[in-house]
Tab-separated table of C-alpha atoms in Angstrom:
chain	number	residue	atom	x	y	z
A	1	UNK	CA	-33.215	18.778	68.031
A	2	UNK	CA	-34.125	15.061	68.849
A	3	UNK	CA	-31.097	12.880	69.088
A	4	UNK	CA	-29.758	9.772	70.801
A	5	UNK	CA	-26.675	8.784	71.957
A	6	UNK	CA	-25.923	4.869	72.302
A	7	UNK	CA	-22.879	4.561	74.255
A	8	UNK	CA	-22.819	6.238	77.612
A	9	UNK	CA	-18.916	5.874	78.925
A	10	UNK	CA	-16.851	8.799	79.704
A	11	UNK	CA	-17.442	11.093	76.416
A	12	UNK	CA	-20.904	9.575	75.487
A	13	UNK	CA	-22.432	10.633	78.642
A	14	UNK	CA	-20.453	13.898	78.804
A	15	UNK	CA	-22.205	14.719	75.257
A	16	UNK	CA	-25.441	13.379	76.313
A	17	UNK	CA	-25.736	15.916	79.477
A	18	UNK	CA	-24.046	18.646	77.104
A	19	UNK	CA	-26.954	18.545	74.857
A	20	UNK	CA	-29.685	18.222	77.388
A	21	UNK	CA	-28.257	21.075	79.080
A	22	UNK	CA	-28.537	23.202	75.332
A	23	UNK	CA	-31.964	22.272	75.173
A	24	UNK	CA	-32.128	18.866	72.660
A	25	UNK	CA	-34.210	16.130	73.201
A	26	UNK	CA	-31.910	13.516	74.038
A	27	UNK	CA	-32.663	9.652	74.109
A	28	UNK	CA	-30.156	7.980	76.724
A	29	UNK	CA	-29.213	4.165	75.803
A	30	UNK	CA	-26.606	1.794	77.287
A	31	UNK	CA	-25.628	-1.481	76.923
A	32	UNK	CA	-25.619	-1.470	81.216
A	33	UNK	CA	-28.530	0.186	82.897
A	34	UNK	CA	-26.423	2.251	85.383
A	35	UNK	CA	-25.469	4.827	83.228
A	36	UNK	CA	-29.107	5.500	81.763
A	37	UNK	CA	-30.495	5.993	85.061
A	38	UNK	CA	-27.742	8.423	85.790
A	39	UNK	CA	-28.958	10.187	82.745
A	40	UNK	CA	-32.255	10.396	83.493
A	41	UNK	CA	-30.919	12.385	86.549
A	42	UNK	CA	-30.374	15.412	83.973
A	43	UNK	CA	-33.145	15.105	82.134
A	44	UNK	CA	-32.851	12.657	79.445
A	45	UNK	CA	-34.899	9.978	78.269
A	46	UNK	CA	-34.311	6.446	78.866
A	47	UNK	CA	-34.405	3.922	76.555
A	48	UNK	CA	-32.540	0.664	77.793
A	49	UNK	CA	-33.232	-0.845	74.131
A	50	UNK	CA	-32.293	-0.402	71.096
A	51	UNK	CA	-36.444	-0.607	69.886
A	52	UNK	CA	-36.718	1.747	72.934
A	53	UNK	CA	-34.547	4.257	70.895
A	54	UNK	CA	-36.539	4.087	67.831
A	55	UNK	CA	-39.695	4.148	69.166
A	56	UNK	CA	-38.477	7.375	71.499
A	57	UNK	CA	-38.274	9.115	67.822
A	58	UNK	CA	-42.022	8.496	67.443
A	59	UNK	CA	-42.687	10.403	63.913
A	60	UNK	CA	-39.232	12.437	64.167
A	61	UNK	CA	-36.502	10.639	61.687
A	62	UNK	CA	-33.906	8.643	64.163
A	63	UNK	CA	-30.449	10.335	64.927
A	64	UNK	CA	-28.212	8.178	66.557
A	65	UNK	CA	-24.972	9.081	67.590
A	66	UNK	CA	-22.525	5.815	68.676
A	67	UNK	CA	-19.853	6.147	71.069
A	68	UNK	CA	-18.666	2.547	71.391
A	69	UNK	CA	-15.055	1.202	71.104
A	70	UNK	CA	-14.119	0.527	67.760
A	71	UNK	CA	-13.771	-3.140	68.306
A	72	UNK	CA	-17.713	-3.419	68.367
A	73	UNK	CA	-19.326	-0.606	65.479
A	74	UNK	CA	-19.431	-3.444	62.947
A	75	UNK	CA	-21.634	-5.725	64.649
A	76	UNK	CA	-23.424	-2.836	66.431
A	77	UNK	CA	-24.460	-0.823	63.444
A	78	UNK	CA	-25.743	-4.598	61.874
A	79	UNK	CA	-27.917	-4.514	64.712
A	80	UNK	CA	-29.409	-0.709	64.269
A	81	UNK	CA	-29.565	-1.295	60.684
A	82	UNK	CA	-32.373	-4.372	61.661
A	83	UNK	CA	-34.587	-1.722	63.097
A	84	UNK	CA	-33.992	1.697	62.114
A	85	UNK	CA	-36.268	3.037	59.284
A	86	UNK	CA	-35.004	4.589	56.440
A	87	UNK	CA	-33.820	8.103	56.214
A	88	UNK	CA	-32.450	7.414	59.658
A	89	UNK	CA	-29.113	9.025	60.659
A	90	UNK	CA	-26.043	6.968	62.328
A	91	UNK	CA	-22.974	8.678	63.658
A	92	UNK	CA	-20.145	6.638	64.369
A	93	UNK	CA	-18.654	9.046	67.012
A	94	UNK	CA	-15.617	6.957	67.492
A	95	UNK	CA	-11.867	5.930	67.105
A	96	UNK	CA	-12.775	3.588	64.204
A	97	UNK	CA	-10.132	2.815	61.309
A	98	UNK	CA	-11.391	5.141	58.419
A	99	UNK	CA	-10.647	2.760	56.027
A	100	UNK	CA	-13.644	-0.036	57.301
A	101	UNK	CA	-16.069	2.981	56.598
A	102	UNK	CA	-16.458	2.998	52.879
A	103	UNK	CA	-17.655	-0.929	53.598
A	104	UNK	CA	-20.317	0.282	56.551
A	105	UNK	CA	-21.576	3.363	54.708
A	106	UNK	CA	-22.296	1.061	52.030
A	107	UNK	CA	-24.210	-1.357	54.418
A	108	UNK	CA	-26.233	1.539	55.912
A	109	UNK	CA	-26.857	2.893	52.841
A	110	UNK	CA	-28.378	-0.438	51.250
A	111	UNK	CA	-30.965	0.056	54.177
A	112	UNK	CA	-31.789	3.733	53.097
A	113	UNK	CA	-29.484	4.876	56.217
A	114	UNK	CA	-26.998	7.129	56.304
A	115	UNK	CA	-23.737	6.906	58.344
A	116	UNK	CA	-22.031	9.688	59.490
A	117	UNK	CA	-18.629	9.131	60.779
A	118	UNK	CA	-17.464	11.856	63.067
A	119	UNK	CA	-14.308	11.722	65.191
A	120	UNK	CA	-14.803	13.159	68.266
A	121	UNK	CA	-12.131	15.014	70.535
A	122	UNK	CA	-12.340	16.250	73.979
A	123	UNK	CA	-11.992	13.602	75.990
A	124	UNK	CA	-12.501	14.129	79.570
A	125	UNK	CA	-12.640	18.046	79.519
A	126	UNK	CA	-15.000	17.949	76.429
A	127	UNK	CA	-17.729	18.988	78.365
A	128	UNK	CA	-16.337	21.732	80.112
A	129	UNK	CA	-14.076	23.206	76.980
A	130	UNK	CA	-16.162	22.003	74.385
A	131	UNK	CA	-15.604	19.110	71.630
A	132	UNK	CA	-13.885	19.120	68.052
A	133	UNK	CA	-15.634	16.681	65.858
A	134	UNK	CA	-14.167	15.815	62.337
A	135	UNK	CA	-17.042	14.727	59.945
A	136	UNK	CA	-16.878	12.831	56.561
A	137	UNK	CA	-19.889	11.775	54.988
A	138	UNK	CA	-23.303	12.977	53.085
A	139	UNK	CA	-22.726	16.834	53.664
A	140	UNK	CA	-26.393	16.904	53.821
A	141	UNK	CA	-26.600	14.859	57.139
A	142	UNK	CA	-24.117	16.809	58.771
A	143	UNK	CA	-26.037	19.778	58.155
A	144	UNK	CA	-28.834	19.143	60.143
A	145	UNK	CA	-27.018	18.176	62.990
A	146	UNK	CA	-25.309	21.868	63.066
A	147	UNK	CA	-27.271	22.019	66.048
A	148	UNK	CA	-26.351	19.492	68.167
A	149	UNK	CA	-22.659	20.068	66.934
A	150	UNK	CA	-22.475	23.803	68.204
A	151	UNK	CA	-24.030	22.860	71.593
A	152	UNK	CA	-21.110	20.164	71.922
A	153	UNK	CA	-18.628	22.613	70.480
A	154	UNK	CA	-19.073	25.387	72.555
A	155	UNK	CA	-17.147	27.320	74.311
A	156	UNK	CA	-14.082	26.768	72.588
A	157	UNK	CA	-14.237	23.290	70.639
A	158	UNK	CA	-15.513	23.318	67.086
A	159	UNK	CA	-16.547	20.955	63.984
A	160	UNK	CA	-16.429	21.149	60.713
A	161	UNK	CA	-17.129	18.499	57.342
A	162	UNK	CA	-14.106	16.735	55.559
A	163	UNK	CA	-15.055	15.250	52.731
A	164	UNK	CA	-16.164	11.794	51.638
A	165	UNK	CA	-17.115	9.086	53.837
A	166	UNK	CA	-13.537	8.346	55.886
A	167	UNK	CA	-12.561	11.669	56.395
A	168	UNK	CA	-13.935	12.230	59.440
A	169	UNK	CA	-12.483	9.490	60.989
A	170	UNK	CA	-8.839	9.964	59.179
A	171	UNK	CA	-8.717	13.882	60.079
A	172	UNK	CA	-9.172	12.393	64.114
A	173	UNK	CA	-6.169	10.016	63.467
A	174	UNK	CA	-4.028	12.469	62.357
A	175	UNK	CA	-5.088	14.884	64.846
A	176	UNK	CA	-4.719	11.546	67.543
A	177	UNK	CA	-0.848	11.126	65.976
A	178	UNK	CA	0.223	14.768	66.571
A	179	UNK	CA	-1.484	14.879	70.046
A	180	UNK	CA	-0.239	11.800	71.233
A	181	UNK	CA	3.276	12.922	69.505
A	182	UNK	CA	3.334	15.911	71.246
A	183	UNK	CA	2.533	14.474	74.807
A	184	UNK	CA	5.826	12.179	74.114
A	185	UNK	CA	7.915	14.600	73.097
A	186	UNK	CA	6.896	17.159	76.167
A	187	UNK	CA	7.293	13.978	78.242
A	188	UNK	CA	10.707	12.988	77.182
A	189	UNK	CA	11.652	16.573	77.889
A	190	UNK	CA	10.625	16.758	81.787
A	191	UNK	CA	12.378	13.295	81.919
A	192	UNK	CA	15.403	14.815	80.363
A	193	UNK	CA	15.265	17.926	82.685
A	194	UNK	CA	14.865	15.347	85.887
């Protein structure tokens, strides 16, 4: 399948090379330049705009996958809203509050867009071990991006869909609170043992 991914940090370009390597057709993009060249290396394409992205879709609907900090998706997804036609696909692939998501699905959706949001686990050993991804949303999107999703899953991750717009994003906090809860409490144990 033809996807992009917007966002090429630790996990973004992890997924990217992922999915090239399970034969998609993946559009690179990057606020810096660095990381899109390094993409290239494995056999993406670059786009270092966001028109580049589009355009790299040709006649193919736009998927766009997002891994940016949650601090910028608002203003970001105003900005692919501008030029993404409808029917397009945005996945909000990270840590964002699931309760700002109602308001952007609503934006997107006013364009004829639909956002996906899809918490994504894995972290640095996603690539190697495979991703678990936590969608909430139009069921309908996330079906056609089984795909894509089974690539990143594999070996041993896995994804599934929630619910409603949110619950992709509130299943990865709760999954975040008992990982994070569990690292303490293993920590505080060694410390105790010391």
């Amino acid at each position: 399948m033809k996807i992009a991914i917007s966002g090429l940090v630790r996990m973004g370009a992890q997924i990217a090379q992922k999915l090239v390597e399970g034969g998609h057709d993946v559009i690179a993009h990057n606020r810096s330049p660095e990381p899109i060249e390094a993409a290239k290396e494995y056999g993406a394409q670059a786009a270092f705009t966001k028109e580049e992205v589009v355009a790299g879709f040709g006649s193919n609907t736009p998927i766009i996958w997002l891994m940016i900090p949650a601090s910028v998706i608002d203003s970001e997804l105003d900005a692919w809203l501008d030029i993404v036609p409808t029917d397009s696909i945005l996945i909000d692939g990270g840590n964002s509050d699931y309760r700002g998501d109602a308001t952007r699905a609503k934006r997107a959706s006013e364009k004829g867009v639909t956002l996906l949001d899809i918490g994504t686990s894995g972290g640095i050993w996603g690539y190697e071990r495979g991703f678990s991804m936590m969608a909430g949303g139009e069921k309908a999107a996330y079906l056609q991006l089984i795909p894509a999703l089974d690539t990143l899953a594999a070996p041993g991750g896995a994804h599934d869909h929630f619910g409603p717009t949110g619950a992709g994003h509130y299943v990865k906090m709760v999954h975040n609170a008992i990982e994070y809860g569990m690292m303490e409490s293993l920590a505080e144990g060694y410390r105790m043992l010391k």
